[in-house]
């Protein structure tokens, strides 16, 4: 058996004759347990908040989006449409048009985006999850689905036949405008549904049929703003992107959902790292107790160390005793703290004890990645603290006893 490890286990299990040292060891162990528990719970909370924040964009943004890098529109050829359907990792794709236009209702104006979508849009985005009222639009019609925020600003409801909902799109051309009525393409729309996601997105889009948007913007049948794609479960995102890049080699950008919301992902990841570093600092402060406890243990066992040294034990072996003791204390305390932290997270998921609002529980997510991160942090810092304390065992110190 490993001699230093055997002695370290004996020291870890047995209590000291000095009650003060026992209290110090208890405080050090408690600090490791509470620190690891707190770190895991906080990481789980921020994982829950991240998942909750991204749930809005996940229900609205596609897995992949193809847009033009040269101008606002791109031309899609029949060969490219066929090529997209043949890509194995793609479940479906939808052609879209996005353009900022003017909407008018009962004397009130709102400048926002019209988003023309084809009949396959429902297969790419789960529109049924975002519908607040009414129904989704029918193809080849003047029906539209309006954001909840736009409805509030315009004081508009569904199926209001007394006040027409109109859209105005400037006509393309040059020269001075002689007749204002001829300067715009206009159309009366029929709101049949209201969607609700969050405050920003609810005021951004008015969904319309693709052919209606093309007519208003005077686009050609093959002229669109982009293509939104949905991946099959388990499909390789990178492999699908590579296939799409072969179909659209020039003047196009293929972005993933994370790239479409780059600033949001960056903010959430930065917050997560900041919280991890802050609580790691708290654990470092707590592990100072471990350093102190090990140094007190060295002084308490000075006569035993002197005896072992006289019997032929090397100084490095005596140092290893306290290295092992501190590491074992950190790992055992970290595991106990993790068990308690996991219990808190699972109980919150099951019983929803802590609430943000009366109807919304504080989101938490149990993640194996967080478990491994906490274990690695506690083990690494515990090893460092043990090394600092065990370095106090020197030949000069032993000769003083």
mmCIF file with all atom_site columns, C-alpha atoms in Angstrom, residues 305-382:
data_model
loop_
_atom_site.group_PDB
_atom_site.id
_atom_site.type_symbol
_atom_site.label_atom_id
_atom_site.label_alt_id
_atom_site.label_comp_id
_atom_site.label_asym_id
_atom_site.label_entity_id
_atom_site.label_seq_id
_atom_site.pdbx_PDB_ins_code
_atom_site.Cartn_x
_atom_site.Cartn_y
_atom_site.Cartn_z
_atom_site.occupancy
_atom_site.B_iso_or_equiv
_atom_site.pdbx_formal_charge
_atom_site.auth_seq_id
_atom_site.auth_comp_id
_atom_site.auth_asym_id
_atom_site.auth_atom_id
_atom_site.pdbx_PDB_model_num
ATOM 1  C CA . UNK A 1 305 ? 6.500   13.189 11.643  1.00 0.00 ? 305 UNK A CA 1
ATOM 2  C CA . UNK A 1 306 ? 9.791   13.313 13.574  1.00 0.00 ? 306 UNK A CA 1
ATOM 3  C CA . UNK A 1 307 ? 9.461   9.603  14.382  1.00 0.00 ? 307 UNK A CA 1
ATOM 4  C CA . UNK A 1 308 ? 8.707   8.696  10.762  1.00 0.00 ? 308 UNK A CA 1
ATOM 5  C CA . UNK A 1 309 ? 11.645  10.827 9.633   1.00 0.00 ? 309 UNK A CA 1
ATOM 6  C CA . UNK A 1 310 ? 14.005  9.069  12.049  1.00 0.00 ? 310 UNK A CA 1
ATOM 7  C CA . UNK A 1 311 ? 12.725  5.711  10.810  1.00 0.00 ? 311 UNK A CA 1
ATOM 8  C CA . UNK A 1 312 ? 13.843  6.608  7.292   1.00 0.00 ? 312 UNK A CA 1
ATOM 9  C CA . UNK A 1 313 ? 10.849  8.320  5.717   1.00 0.00 ? 313 UNK A CA 1
ATOM 10 C CA . UNK A 1 314 ? 11.907  10.982 3.227   1.00 0.00 ? 314 UNK A CA 1
ATOM 11 C CA . UNK A 1 315 ? 10.707  14.577 3.469   1.00 0.00 ? 315 UNK A CA 1
ATOM 12 C CA . UNK A 1 316 ? 8.856   14.254 0.143   1.00 0.00 ? 316 UNK A CA 1
ATOM 13 C CA . UNK A 1 317 ? 6.888   11.316 1.552   1.00 0.00 ? 317 UNK A CA 1
ATOM 14 C CA . UNK A 1 318 ? 5.943   13.328 4.628   1.00 0.00 ? 318 UNK A CA 1
ATOM 15 C CA . UNK A 1 319 ? 4.806   16.164 2.371   1.00 0.00 ? 319 UNK A CA 1
ATOM 16 C CA . UNK A 1 320 ? 2.741   13.688 0.347   1.00 0.00 ? 320 UNK A CA 1
ATOM 17 C CA . UNK A 1 321 ? 0.845   12.707 3.490   1.00 0.00 ? 321 UNK A CA 1
ATOM 18 C CA . UNK A 1 322 ? -0.664  16.172 3.788   1.00 0.00 ? 322 UNK A CA 1
ATOM 19 C CA . UNK A 1 323 ? -0.997  16.545 0.012   1.00 0.00 ? 323 UNK A CA 1
ATOM 20 C CA . UNK A 1 324 ? -3.172  13.423 0.025   1.00 0.00 ? 324 UNK A CA 1
ATOM 21 C CA . UNK A 1 325 ? -5.056  14.502 3.117   1.00 0.00 ? 325 UNK A CA 1
ATOM 22 C CA . UNK A 1 326 ? -5.945  17.908 1.673   1.00 0.00 ? 326 UNK A CA 1
ATOM 23 C CA . UNK A 1 327 ? -6.837  16.436 -1.734  1.00 0.00 ? 327 UNK A CA 1
ATOM 24 C CA . UNK A 1 328 ? -9.041  13.766 -0.185  1.00 0.00 ? 328 UNK A CA 1
ATOM 25 C CA . UNK A 1 329 ? -10.764 16.364 1.987   1.00 0.00 ? 329 UNK A CA 1
ATOM 26 C CA . UNK A 1 330 ? -11.410 18.532 -1.091  1.00 0.00 ? 330 UNK A CA 1
ATOM 27 C CA . UNK A 1 331 ? -12.728 15.670 -3.222  1.00 0.00 ? 331 UNK A CA 1
ATOM 28 C CA . UNK A 1 332 ? -14.928 14.188 -0.503  1.00 0.00 ? 332 UNK A CA 1
ATOM 29 C CA . UNK A 1 333 ? -16.252 17.621 0.493   1.00 0.00 ? 333 UNK A CA 1
ATOM 30 C CA . UNK A 1 334 ? -16.798 18.522 -3.150  1.00 0.00 ? 334 UNK A CA 1
ATOM 31 C CA . UNK A 1 335 ? -18.747 15.310 -3.778  1.00 0.00 ? 335 UNK A CA 1
ATOM 32 C CA . UNK A 1 336 ? -20.943 15.907 -0.712  1.00 0.00 ? 336 UNK A CA 1
ATOM 33 C CA . UNK A 1 337 ? -21.573 19.481 -1.834  1.00 0.00 ? 337 UNK A CA 1
ATOM 34 C CA . UNK A 1 338 ? -22.387 18.281 -5.341  1.00 0.00 ? 338 UNK A CA 1
ATOM 35 C CA . UNK A 1 339 ? -24.904 15.751 -4.005  1.00 0.00 ? 339 UNK A CA 1
ATOM 36 C CA . UNK A 1 340 ? -26.599 18.498 -1.991  1.00 0.00 ? 340 UNK A CA 1
ATOM 37 C CA . UNK A 1 341 ? -26.508 20.879 -4.967  1.00 0.00 ? 341 UNK A CA 1
ATOM 38 C CA . UNK A 1 342 ? -27.966 18.262 -7.316  1.00 0.00 ? 342 UNK A CA 1
ATOM 39 C CA . UNK A 1 343 ? -30.723 17.592 -4.775  1.00 0.00 ? 343 UNK A CA 1
ATOM 40 C CA . UNK A 1 344 ? -31.583 21.313 -4.618  1.00 0.00 ? 344 UNK A CA 1
ATOM 41 C CA . UNK A 1 345 ? -31.680 21.604 -8.427  1.00 0.00 ? 345 UNK A CA 1
ATOM 42 C CA . UNK A 1 346 ? -33.800 18.482 -8.915  1.00 0.00 ? 346 UNK A CA 1
ATOM 43 C CA . UNK A 1 347 ? -36.208 19.521 -6.155  1.00 0.00 ? 347 UNK A CA 1
ATOM 44 C CA . UNK A 1 348 ? -36.598 22.957 -7.756  1.00 0.00 ? 348 UNK A CA 1
ATOM 45 C CA . UNK A 1 349 ? -37.334 21.314 -11.117 1.00 0.00 ? 349 UNK A CA 1
ATOM 46 C CA . UNK A 1 350 ? -39.863 18.962 -9.553  1.00 0.00 ? 350 UNK A CA 1
ATOM 47 C CA . UNK A 1 351 ? -41.639 21.140 -6.989  1.00 0.00 ? 351 UNK A CA 1
ATOM 48 C CA . UNK A 1 352 ? -40.844 24.686 -8.244  1.00 0.00 ? 352 UNK A CA 1
ATOM 49 C CA . UNK A 1 353 ? -40.282 26.149 -4.787  1.00 0.00 ? 353 UNK A CA 1
ATOM 50 C CA . UNK A 1 354 ? -38.693 29.415 -5.940  1.00 0.00 ? 354 UNK A CA 1
ATOM 51 C CA . UNK A 1 355 ? -40.873 31.467 -8.294  1.00 0.00 ? 355 UNK A CA 1
ATOM 52 C CA . UNK A 1 356 ? -40.058 34.514 -10.450 1.00 0.00 ? 356 UNK A CA 1
ATOM 53 C CA . UNK A 1 357 ? -43.729 35.308 -10.981 1.00 0.00 ? 357 UNK A CA 1
ATOM 54 C CA . UNK A 1 358 ? -46.817 33.520 -9.648  1.00 0.00 ? 358 UNK A CA 1
ATOM 55 C CA . UNK A 1 359 ? -46.885 31.448 -12.852 1.00 0.00 ? 359 UNK A CA 1
ATOM 56 C CA . UNK A 1 360 ? -43.177 31.155 -13.680 1.00 0.00 ? 360 UNK A CA 1
ATOM 57 C CA . UNK A 1 361 ? -40.736 29.079 -11.645 1.00 0.00 ? 361 UNK A CA 1
ATOM 58 C CA . UNK A 1 362 ? -37.075 30.026 -11.463 1.00 0.00 ? 362 UNK A CA 1
ATOM 59 C CA . UNK A 1 363 ? -35.499 28.053 -14.313 1.00 0.00 ? 363 UNK A CA 1
ATOM 60 C CA . UNK A 1 364 ? -32.735 25.594 -13.431 1.00 0.00 ? 364 UNK A CA 1
ATOM 61 C CA . UNK A 1 365 ? -31.074 22.960 -15.603 1.00 0.00 ? 365 UNK A CA 1
ATOM 62 C CA . UNK A 1 366 ? -29.218 19.878 -14.391 1.00 0.00 ? 366 UNK A CA 1
ATOM 63 C CA . UNK A 1 367 ? -26.134 19.448 -16.561 1.00 0.00 ? 367 UNK A CA 1
ATOM 64 C CA . UNK A 1 368 ? -23.408 16.819 -16.423 1.00 0.00 ? 368 UNK A CA 1
ATOM 65 C CA . UNK A 1 369 ? -21.060 19.471 -17.779 1.00 0.00 ? 369 UNK A CA 1
ATOM 66 C CA . UNK A 1 370 ? -21.661 21.581 -14.660 1.00 0.00 ? 370 UNK A CA 1
ATOM 67 C CA . UNK A 1 371 ? -21.013 18.533 -12.443 1.00 0.00 ? 371 UNK A CA 1
ATOM 68 C CA . UNK A 1 372 ? -17.663 17.895 -14.118 1.00 0.00 ? 372 UNK A CA 1
ATOM 69 C CA . UNK A 1 373 ? -16.767 21.595 -14.016 1.00 0.00 ? 373 UNK A CA 1
ATOM 70 C CA . UNK A 1 374 ? -17.399 21.825 -10.270 1.00 0.00 ? 374 UNK A CA 1
ATOM 71 C CA . UNK A 1 375 ? -15.464 18.617 -9.603  1.00 0.00 ? 375 UNK A CA 1
ATOM 72 C CA . UNK A 1 376 ? -12.529 19.832 -11.675 1.00 0.00 ? 376 UNK A CA 1
ATOM 73 C CA . UNK A 1 377 ? -12.554 23.237 -9.956  1.00 0.00 ? 377 UNK A CA 1
ATOM 74 C CA . UNK A 1 378 ? -12.731 21.847 -6.426  1.00 0.00 ? 378 UNK A CA 1
ATOM 75 C CA . UNK A 1 379 ? -10.128 19.151 -7.122  1.00 0.00 ? 379 UNK A CA 1
ATOM 76 C CA . UNK A 1 380 ? -7.715  21.531 -8.821  1.00 0.00 ? 380 UNK A CA 1
ATOM 77 C CA . UNK A 1 381 ? -7.951  24.268 -6.211  1.00 0.00 ? 381 UNK A CA 1
ATOM 78 C CA . UNK A 1 382 ? -7.863  21.700 -3.386  1.00 0.00 ? 382 UNK A CA 1
#
